[in-house]
XYZ file of C-alpha atoms in Angstrom:
294
model
C -4.955 -17.912 15.957
C -1.178 -17.641 16.059
C -0.763 -20.052 13.156
C -3.473 -18.336 11.109
C -1.984 -14.865 11.610
C 1.475 -16.136 10.716
C 0.200 -17.766 7.508
C -1.716 -14.590 6.665
C 1.376 -12.406 7.074
C 3.318 -14.689 4.757
C 0.498 -14.938 2.196
C 0.303 -11.142 2.028
C 4.107 -10.905 1.695
C 4.254 -8.190 4.334
C 7.670 -6.503 4.207
C 7.649 -6.008 7.988
C 6.976 -9.667 8.850
C 10.118 -10.979 10.565
C 10.000 -14.567 11.930
C 12.817 -13.940 14.394
C 11.443 -16.150 17.171
C 10.115 -15.228 20.605
C 11.510 -16.241 24.020
C 9.296 -16.140 27.122
C 11.606 -15.945 30.146
C 10.998 -17.806 33.413
C 10.461 -14.711 35.532
C 9.138 -16.687 38.516
C 8.793 -20.244 39.752
C 5.105 -20.148 38.842
C 5.889 -19.000 35.308
C 8.587 -21.659 34.932
C 6.135 -24.384 35.939
C 3.584 -23.053 33.486
C 6.159 -23.092 30.702
C 7.133 -26.665 31.507
C 3.488 -27.720 31.450
C 3.025 -26.101 28.049
C 6.097 -27.858 26.693
C 4.830 -31.198 27.985
C 1.656 -31.033 25.884
C 3.341 -32.628 22.896
C 3.610 -29.640 20.569
C 6.182 -29.923 17.746
C 9.545 -28.488 18.814
C 9.503 -26.003 15.946
C 6.308 -24.543 17.390
C 7.185 -24.550 21.079
C 10.217 -25.680 23.067
C 11.330 -25.233 26.674
C 15.058 -24.792 27.264
C 17.563 -22.673 29.175
C 14.975 -21.090 31.440
C 12.627 -19.919 28.715
C 9.802 -21.044 26.480
C 10.798 -20.574 22.834
C 8.542 -20.157 19.814
C 10.852 -20.193 16.821
C 8.010 -19.627 14.328
C 6.945 -16.380 16.016
C 8.148 -12.882 15.245
C 6.923 -9.336 14.711
C 5.195 -7.241 12.065
C 3.666 -3.800 11.550
C -0.077 -3.813 12.419
C -0.842 -0.734 10.251
C 0.886 -2.416 7.326
C -1.229 -5.548 7.819
C -4.440 -3.496 7.951
C -3.547 -1.606 4.769
C -2.829 -4.885 2.974
C -6.157 -6.375 4.047
C -8.069 -3.286 2.893
C -6.374 -3.288 -0.514
C -9.233 -5.046 -2.287
C -11.584 -3.799 -5.053
C -14.682 -4.935 -3.127
C -13.763 -2.993 0.023
C -14.716 0.649 0.489
C -13.527 2.622 3.512
C -14.784 5.766 5.188
C -12.732 7.497 7.869
C -13.526 10.313 10.269
C -17.121 9.136 10.637
C -18.812 8.756 14.019
C -21.589 6.175 14.355
C -23.682 6.195 17.517
C -26.676 4.094 16.497
C -27.455 1.136 14.262
C -31.153 1.998 13.968
C -30.937 3.402 10.439
C -28.785 0.626 8.965
C -30.885 -1.507 6.644
C -30.270 -4.385 4.265
C -26.794 -5.178 5.475
C -24.727 -7.058 7.994
C -22.861 -5.118 10.681
C -19.700 -6.352 12.393
C -18.760 -4.232 15.399
C -14.982 -4.314 15.878
C -14.152 -1.051 17.608
C -12.101 -2.068 20.619
C -13.375 -0.321 23.741
C -15.829 1.691 21.585
C -17.611 -1.555 20.733
C -19.738 -1.119 23.850
C -21.129 2.260 22.750
C -24.269 0.880 21.099
C -27.506 -0.152 22.775
C -27.112 -3.567 21.137
C -23.751 -4.148 22.873
C -24.054 -2.095 26.074
C -24.707 -5.199 28.178
C -21.393 -6.807 27.242
C -18.605 -6.604 29.874
C -15.890 -4.958 27.802
C -13.170 -3.321 29.909
C -10.582 -0.787 28.665
C -6.905 -1.210 29.535
C -4.474 1.596 28.810
C -1.016 0.614 27.598
C 2.169 2.398 26.602
C 5.151 1.218 24.565
C 8.580 2.852 24.822
C 10.951 3.449 21.905
C 14.647 3.029 22.719
C 17.841 3.542 20.767
C 20.069 0.449 21.018
C 23.255 -0.100 22.978
C 26.136 -2.291 21.862
C 24.712 -5.080 24.041
C 21.089 -4.692 22.951
C 22.091 -4.764 19.276
C 22.867 -8.448 19.802
C 19.199 -9.290 20.474
C 17.997 -11.281 17.477
C 14.503 -12.243 18.644
C 11.668 -10.812 20.708
C 12.166 -11.393 24.446
C 9.175 -11.437 26.801
C 9.577 -11.033 30.581
C 7.111 -9.007 32.653
C 7.007 -6.960 29.471
C 8.868 -7.347 26.182
C 11.608 -5.958 23.977
C 12.003 -6.377 20.239
C 15.246 -6.544 18.307
C 16.313 -3.182 16.893
C 13.878 -2.387 14.056
C 15.085 0.451 11.830
C 17.329 1.599 14.651
C 14.799 1.365 17.501
C 13.815 -1.176 20.161
C 10.140 -1.345 21.122
C 9.687 -2.123 24.823
C 6.548 -2.414 26.866
C 3.964 -2.493 27.813
C 2.078 -1.012 30.722
C -1.399 -2.092 31.834
C -3.733 0.362 33.555
C -7.425 -0.223 34.114
C -8.913 3.202 33.508
C -11.538 4.934 31.413
C -10.362 5.832 27.900
C -9.074 9.333 27.260
C -6.701 10.975 24.819
C -3.732 8.536 24.952
C -0.953 10.958 25.854
C 2.516 9.648 26.663
C 3.449 9.486 30.349
C 6.985 9.657 31.678
C 6.026 7.359 34.571
C 5.044 4.683 32.072
C 8.351 5.015 30.235
C 10.083 4.629 33.601
C 7.999 1.513 34.388
C 8.863 -0.123 31.063
C 12.545 0.651 31.527
C 12.563 -0.586 35.148
C 11.012 -3.942 34.171
C 13.447 -4.334 31.310
C 16.486 -3.606 33.466
C 15.241 -5.903 36.226
C 15.178 -8.935 33.923
C 17.803 -7.921 31.356
C 20.252 -5.583 33.133
C 23.136 -6.458 30.817
C 21.559 -4.500 27.981
C 22.590 -1.240 29.625
C 19.509 0.696 28.521
C 18.815 3.935 30.420
C 16.428 6.871 30.285
C 18.878 8.547 27.903
C 17.962 5.930 25.275
C 14.232 6.795 25.328
C 13.259 8.655 22.160
C 9.474 8.287 22.098
C 6.593 5.891 22.464
C 2.992 5.115 21.726
C -0.037 4.849 24.006
C -3.451 3.364 23.390
C -6.286 1.324 24.829
C -6.751 -2.417 24.628
C -10.062 -4.004 25.486
C -10.470 -7.109 27.604
C -13.186 -9.127 29.332
C -13.525 -10.602 32.847
C -12.463 -14.090 31.697
C -9.731 -12.719 29.356
C -11.360 -14.333 26.302
C -12.660 -12.230 23.402
C -16.261 -11.850 22.299
C -16.704 -13.356 18.835
C -20.083 -13.975 17.255
C -23.648 -12.739 16.984
C -24.768 -10.017 19.386
C -27.207 -11.448 21.932
C -30.588 -9.855 22.556
C -30.247 -9.116 26.268
C -33.990 -8.774 26.920
C -34.769 -12.076 25.218
C -32.044 -13.963 27.068
C -33.192 -12.671 30.447
C -36.649 -13.972 29.580
C -35.050 -17.400 29.014
C -35.523 -17.035 25.256
C -32.226 -17.299 23.433
C -32.319 -14.753 20.620
C -29.850 -12.610 18.740
C -29.965 -9.192 17.154
C -30.523 -9.642 13.439
C -27.403 -9.220 11.283
C -25.231 -7.726 14.048
C -21.952 -9.412 15.022
C -19.095 -8.430 17.309
C -15.357 -9.111 17.527
C -13.793 -7.386 20.517
C -12.033 -7.939 23.849
C -8.738 -9.369 22.582
C -6.633 -7.650 25.244
C -2.947 -7.917 24.382
C -3.598 -10.697 21.837
C -5.305 -8.835 19.023
C -2.695 -9.729 16.435
C -3.095 -13.446 17.068
C -6.838 -13.408 17.696
C -8.532 -10.829 15.476
C -7.655 -12.290 12.035
C -9.030 -15.714 12.975
C -12.068 -14.022 14.551
C -12.774 -12.449 11.179
C -12.759 -15.904 9.572
C -15.093 -17.205 12.263
C -17.614 -14.425 11.727
C -17.396 -14.818 7.944
C -18.229 -18.510 8.371
C -21.184 -17.680 10.643
C -22.567 -15.198 8.123
C -22.102 -17.394 5.065
C -23.017 -20.704 6.680
C -19.643 -22.230 5.898
C -17.730 -24.661 8.092
C -16.269 -22.928 11.136
C -12.444 -22.676 11.210
C -12.450 -23.666 14.904
C -14.269 -26.332 16.877
C -17.780 -25.577 18.057
C -16.575 -26.200 21.600
C -14.060 -23.369 21.284
C -16.603 -21.096 19.608
C -18.922 -21.662 22.574
C -16.258 -20.336 24.970
C -15.988 -17.165 22.864
C -19.717 -16.575 22.320
C -20.797 -13.080 23.512
C -23.920 -14.422 25.246
C -21.859 -16.504 27.686
C -21.899 -13.709 30.272
C -25.668 -13.384 30.226
C -26.044 -17.141 30.652
C -23.555 -17.188 33.545
C -25.356 -14.377 35.350
C -28.670 -16.141 34.910
C -27.244 -19.375 36.341
C -25.751 -17.538 39.303
C -28.877 -15.505 39.970
C -27.031 -12.229 39.406
C -29.801 -11.239 37.024
C -33.343 -12.551 37.191
C -35.330 -14.056 34.374
C -37.225 -10.780 34.205
C -34.020 -8.954 33.348
C -33.655 -6.984 36.589
C -30.279 -6.774 38.287
């Protein structure tokens, strides 16, 4: 997913795409061991390298998600409609539906059985200091900070498991982002006086932290031990904090499923991401019966 998104950003010639590299700091002994294990898997050094107490990805960087979305929609065969609320798929005929609505993806009867969980998050905007201006790549700790982009650092992000609401900015979340940053990178000298704004929103995750990518399962049929799927309805949701590296490849996967083309990932990987995996697990564990009762 990372490699596909990176190639896509370059193919689209996105002005915001900046391959500045990303460093994942060893913030604990457990994290350091995990980084060393990753580095020992035999990846090329240009892709992943462990040195000086951090895992480095020199090919990584940052971009503007809205800019990417606008570029992808700039196609003569794509029509968009905004400000429209859809609560049912009953009246949709002669078409294929892909549900990709984040935490709203669960709002249909066809998807209500899927274990999508909302996670609120907030990013803090900071004006740079003389020390922070020297940051040339993204640094990840128990959060992250970007290099100064048009005069601002982007630091974050919080994680709160709560029901979605209007994503208003919270001063406590700004304070949390700043506290984490100063704990791991105190030399930057960033304080509350450098906070000039932020952005809040809701990610969507799943119990096993893997997204749901594929055809929507027919819950009633599965609980009757008859594997079946809802005709022409697909879903791509539950990417958590990895939407930028997961969603573009998910789109290619679903396009391949619809068109019957070769999948861009192994079938083994696709199986781990299949939406019906939760129904099958609950059946095996006896959490739900074959009659569909809880």
